[in-house]
Short mmCIF file of C-alpha atoms in Angstrom, two decimals:
data_model
loop_
_atom_site.label_atom_id
_atom_site.label_comp_id
_atom_site.label_asym_id
_atom_site.label_seq_id
_atom_site.Cartn_x
_atom_site.Cartn_y
_atom_site.Cartn_z
CA LEU L 1412 6.52 -16.19 -1.78
CA THR L 1413 5.24 -15.59 -5.29
CA ASP L 1414 5.51 -19.27 -6.20
CA LYS L 1415 3.66 -20.30 -3.02
CA SER L 1416 0.95 -17.70 -3.64
CA ILE L 1417 0.35 -18.92 -7.19
CA GLU L 1418 0.40 -22.54 -6.02
CA TRP L 1419 -2.32 -21.68 -3.49
CA LEU L 1420 -4.34 -19.65 -6.00
CA ARG L 1421 -4.46 -22.57 -8.42
CA LYS L 1422 -6.28 -24.60 -5.76
CA GLN L 1423 -9.09 -22.03 -5.65
CA SER L 1424 -12.14 -21.74 -7.87
CA GLY L 1425 -14.82 -19.27 -8.80
CA ASP L 1426 -17.34 -21.19 -6.69
CA THR L 1427 -15.94 -20.19 -3.29
CA PRO L 1428 -14.68 -16.74 -2.25
CA PHE L 1429 -10.99 -16.60 -1.37
CA PHE L 1430 -8.62 -14.05 0.19
CA LEU L 1431 -4.88 -13.78 -0.45
CA TYR L 1432 -2.66 -11.41 1.55
CA PHE L 1433 0.67 -11.13 -0.28
CA ALA L 1434 3.31 -9.29 1.77
CA ALA L 1435 6.31 -9.04 -0.51
CA VAL L 1436 9.84 -8.72 0.89
CA ALA L 1437 10.66 -6.24 -1.88
CA VAL L 1438 11.46 -3.41 -1.59
CA HIS L 1439 12.46 -3.65 2.06
CA HIS L 1440 16.00 -4.08 3.35
CA PRO L 1441 18.11 -6.02 2.67
CA ILE L 1442 18.02 -4.81 -0.95
CA THR L 1443 18.50 -8.13 -2.73
CA PRO L 1444 17.19 -8.13 -6.30
CA SER L 1445 17.10 -11.43 -8.13
CA ALA L 1446 19.87 -12.34 -10.54
CA TYR L 1447 17.24 -12.17 -13.30
CA MET L 1448 16.55 -8.48 -12.63
CA ARG L 1449 20.04 -7.19 -11.84
CA GLY L 1450 20.90 -4.28 -14.12
CA VAL L 1451 17.46 -4.07 -15.69
CA SER L 1452 16.30 -0.79 -14.11
CA ASN L 1453 19.41 1.35 -14.69
CA CYS L 1454 18.81 2.60 -11.13
CA GLY L 1455 21.00 0.12 -9.27
CA PRO L 1456 19.90 -2.67 -6.92
CA TYR L 1457 16.98 -0.68 -5.44
CA GLY L 1458 15.48 -0.03 -8.85
CA ASP L 1459 16.04 -3.67 -9.82
CA PHE L 1460 14.22 -4.78 -6.65
CA ILE L 1461 11.22 -2.68 -7.67
CA GLN L 1462 11.23 -4.56 -10.97
CA ASP L 1463 11.16 -7.83 -9.01
CA LEU L 1464 8.07 -6.64 -7.13
CA ASP L 1465 6.43 -5.63 -10.41
CA LEU L 1466 7.13 -9.08 -11.84
CA SER L 1467 5.68 -10.81 -8.75
CA VAL L 1468 2.45 -8.82 -8.95
CA GLY L 1469 2.27 -9.48 -12.69
CA ARG L 1470 2.66 -13.24 -12.16
CA ILE L 1471 -0.16 -13.28 -9.59
CA ILE L 1472 -2.46 -11.36 -11.94
CA GLU L 1473 -1.43 -13.68 -14.78
CA ALA L 1474 -2.44 -16.68 -12.64
CA LEU L 1475 -5.87 -15.14 -12.05
CA ASP L 1476 -6.21 -14.47 -15.79
CA TYR L 1477 -5.26 -18.07 -16.59
CA MET L 1478 -7.92 -19.33 -14.16
CA ASP L 1479 -10.46 -16.95 -15.72
CA LEU L 1480 -11.00 -15.30 -12.32
CA ALA L 1481 -9.45 -11.86 -12.87
CA ASP L 1482 -12.77 -10.25 -13.85
CA ASN L 1483 -14.34 -11.38 -10.57
CA THR L 1484 -11.45 -10.52 -8.25
CA ILE L 1485 -10.64 -7.32 -6.37
CA ILE L 1486 -6.92 -6.59 -6.36
CA ILE L 1487 -5.52 -3.96 -3.97
CA PHE L 1488 -1.88 -2.83 -4.22
CA SER L 1489 -0.43 -0.53 -1.57
CA SER L 1490 2.36 0.00 0.95
CA ASP L 1491 2.48 0.32 4.73
CA ASN L 1492 4.67 3.46 4.55
CA GLY L 1493 6.62 5.69 2.23
CA GLY L 1494 10.01 4.71 0.87
CA GLU L 1495 13.16 5.10 2.96
CA ILE L 1496 15.73 7.75 2.01
CA PRO L 1497 18.92 7.27 4.09
CA GLY L 1498 20.10 10.85 4.67
CA ASN L 1499 23.64 10.15 5.85
CA ARG L 1500 24.57 7.17 3.67
CA PRO L 1501 25.42 8.26 0.11
CA GLU L 1502 26.40 4.65 -0.69
CA ALA L 1503 22.92 3.32 0.19
CA PRO L 1504 21.04 1.66 -2.71
CA GLU L 1505 18.17 4.16 -2.34
CA ASN L 1506 20.51 7.14 -2.76
CA LEU L 1507 22.13 5.53 -5.79
CA ALA L 1508 18.66 5.14 -7.31
CA ILE L 1509 17.86 8.79 -6.53
CA SER L 1510 21.11 9.91 -8.21
CA LYS L 1511 19.96 7.99 -11.31
CA GLY L 1512 16.67 9.92 -11.39
CA LEU L 1513 14.28 7.73 -9.36
CA LYS L 1514 11.98 9.88 -7.21
CA ILE L 1515 11.24 7.38 -4.44
CA ASN L 1516 8.40 9.35 -2.82
CA GLY L 1517 7.67 11.64 -5.74
CA ASP L 1518 7.61 15.32 -4.74
CA LEU L 1519 6.50 14.56 -1.18
CA ARG L 1520 8.60 15.70 1.79
CA GLY L 1521 10.26 13.17 4.09
CA ASP L 1522 10.43 9.38 4.12
CA LYS L 1523 9.07 6.33 5.97
CA HIS L 1524 10.33 7.38 9.41
CA THR L 1525 8.91 10.91 9.35
CA ILE L 1526 5.58 12.58 10.07
CA PHE L 1527 5.63 14.29 6.68
CA GLU L 1528 3.67 13.19 3.60
CA GLY L 1529 6.58 11.18 2.24
CA GLY L 1530 6.21 8.92 5.26
CA THR L 1531 2.46 8.35 5.21
CA ASN L 1532 1.08 9.20 1.76
CA VAL L 1533 1.43 5.96 -0.21
CA PRO L 1534 0.29 4.52 -3.55
CA PHE L 1535 -3.11 2.83 -3.46
CA ILE L 1536 -4.17 1.01 -6.63
CA VAL L 1537 -7.38 -1.00 -6.98
CA SER L 1538 -8.51 -3.25 -9.81
CA TRP L 1539 -12.17 -4.27 -9.73
CA PRO L 1540 -13.52 -4.85 -13.25
CA GLY L 1541 -17.06 -3.59 -13.75
CA VAL L 1542 -17.00 -1.43 -10.59
CA VAL L 1543 -13.83 0.66 -10.49
CA GLU L 1544 -13.53 2.63 -13.71
CA LYS L 1545 -10.27 1.82 -15.47
CA GLY L 1546 -7.80 4.72 -15.33
CA SER L 1547 -9.87 6.69 -12.81
CA SER L 1548 -8.57 8.31 -9.62
CA SER L 1549 -10.05 9.53 -6.36
CA ASP L 1550 -9.19 12.28 -3.88
CA ALA L 1551 -11.01 10.51 -1.04
CA MET L 1552 -9.04 10.27 2.22
CA ILE L 1553 -8.51 6.65 3.19
CA ASN L 1554 -6.31 4.65 5.55
CA LEU L 1555 -5.07 1.08 5.16
CA MET L 1556 -7.21 0.10 8.16
CA ASP L 1557 -10.25 1.12 6.09
CA ILE L 1558 -9.77 -1.95 3.91
CA PHE L 1559 -11.41 -3.98 6.70
CA ALA L 1560 -14.67 -2.00 6.73
CA THR L 1561 -14.72 -1.81 2.93
CA VAL L 1562 -14.37 -5.57 2.49
CA CYS L 1563 -17.07 -6.08 5.14
CA GLU L 1564 -19.48 -3.87 3.20
CA ILE L 1565 -18.65 -5.57 -0.10
CA THR L 1566 -19.06 -9.12 1.22
CA ASP L 1567 -21.68 -8.82 3.99
CA GLY L 1568 -23.32 -5.56 3.06
CA ALA L 1569 -22.55 -3.98 6.44
CA LEU L 1570 -20.00 -3.55 9.18
CA PRO L 1571 -19.87 -5.97 12.12
CA ALA L 1572 -22.66 -5.24 14.59
CA SER L 1573 -20.23 -4.98 17.52
CA LYS L 1574 -18.82 -1.45 17.96
CA THR L 1575 -15.66 -2.95 19.48
CA VAL L 1576 -14.68 -4.46 16.13
CA ALA L 1577 -12.47 -2.07 14.14
CA PRO L 1578 -14.19 1.12 15.38
CA ASP L 1579 -11.66 3.26 13.46
CA SER L 1580 -12.22 1.57 10.10
CA TYR L 1581 -14.36 3.37 7.51
CA SER L 1582 -15.63 1.93 4.26
CA PHE L 1583 -14.37 3.62 1.09
CA LEU L 1584 -16.72 1.66 -1.17
CA PRO L 1585 -18.38 4.92 -2.37
CA ALA L 1586 -14.99 6.14 -3.60
CA LEU L 1587 -14.40 2.87 -5.45
CA LYS L 1588 -17.77 3.32 -7.17
CA GLY L 1589 -16.94 6.93 -8.05
CA ILE L 1590 -19.34 8.42 -5.49
CA GLN L 1591 -17.26 10.99 -3.60
CA GLU L 1592 -19.74 13.68 -2.53
CA SER L 1593 -19.82 12.53 1.11
CA PRO L 1594 -16.73 10.50 2.03
CA ASN L 1595 -17.01 8.25 5.06
CA ARG L 1596 -13.64 9.35 6.47
CA THR L 1597 -13.18 13.09 7.05
CA SER L 1598 -10.10 13.06 9.29
CA MET L 1599 -7.15 10.84 10.15
CA VAL L 1600 -4.46 10.57 12.81
CA THR L 1601 -0.98 9.49 11.71
CA ALA L 1602 2.34 8.99 13.52
CA ASP L 1603 6.03 8.78 12.70
CA ALA L 1604 8.54 6.15 13.80
CA ASN L 1605 9.12 7.95 17.12
CA GLY L 1606 5.44 8.44 17.91
CA MET L 1607 5.06 12.08 16.81
CA HIS L 1608 1.42 12.60 15.84
CA ALA L 1609 -0.40 14.54 13.16
CA VAL L 1610 -4.06 15.11 12.30
CA ARG L 1611 -5.29 15.30 8.71
CA MET L 1612 -8.57 17.01 7.78
CA GLY L 1613 -9.37 18.01 4.23
CA ASP L 1614 -6.37 19.80 2.72
CA TRP L 1615 -4.98 20.62 6.16
CA LYS L 1616 -2.49 18.78 8.33
CA TYR L 1617 -1.64 19.65 11.93
CA ILE L 1618 1.62 18.24 13.31
CA ASP L 1619 1.73 18.07 17.10
CA ASP L 1620 5.39 18.94 17.62
CA THR L 1621 5.47 17.30 21.05
CA PRO L 1622 7.91 14.40 21.48
CA PRO L 1623 6.29 11.39 23.18
CA GLU L 1624 7.03 11.01 26.87
CA GLY L 1625 10.30 9.20 27.42
CA MET L 1626 11.92 10.26 24.16
CA PRO L 1627 15.43 11.78 24.42
CA GLU L 1628 15.60 15.55 24.10
#
């Protein structure tokens, strides 16, 4: 996937806008780090697989640098959910990594299947030279679906006129520019793997402890 992405990137130029969506297999199951990375992390196969992902991202950025396009490219790195922590499988690669000191979801409670922060609060890293201040951070509440509205505002200057197009997407361009006084998103609904819902607003989170209809007791 990395090779194909770089091959495609090298066909682009600074004259025409381009968009690359890179959905890496790492660090999803099966945990299969490359032979090149095995043993590098000292955290077992799971840690080695993270190193593979890091190398892939680095190679893509290196390609943009080589083409002299990095300074005019927005790079977004994130995840669709928190890391998995198999609770009843001590032999699982994730648990081996944890025993070696890797904190998969940091200090957050739960993992990818749960309604807790470990399941929904994910890394979100943006590189945009000249706009996003290097080393800065933001407390703005955003959702992955907000990327759509943000890219619309960056490229077209506005959201699509039709209200049926991504009505639940909010631009976080002000947060990228360091303007956080009035965030566009003030609340968010999240769900776990079984469909249990929660509502986030400010520093508060309400979990609706009602199993979806049809779920076993």
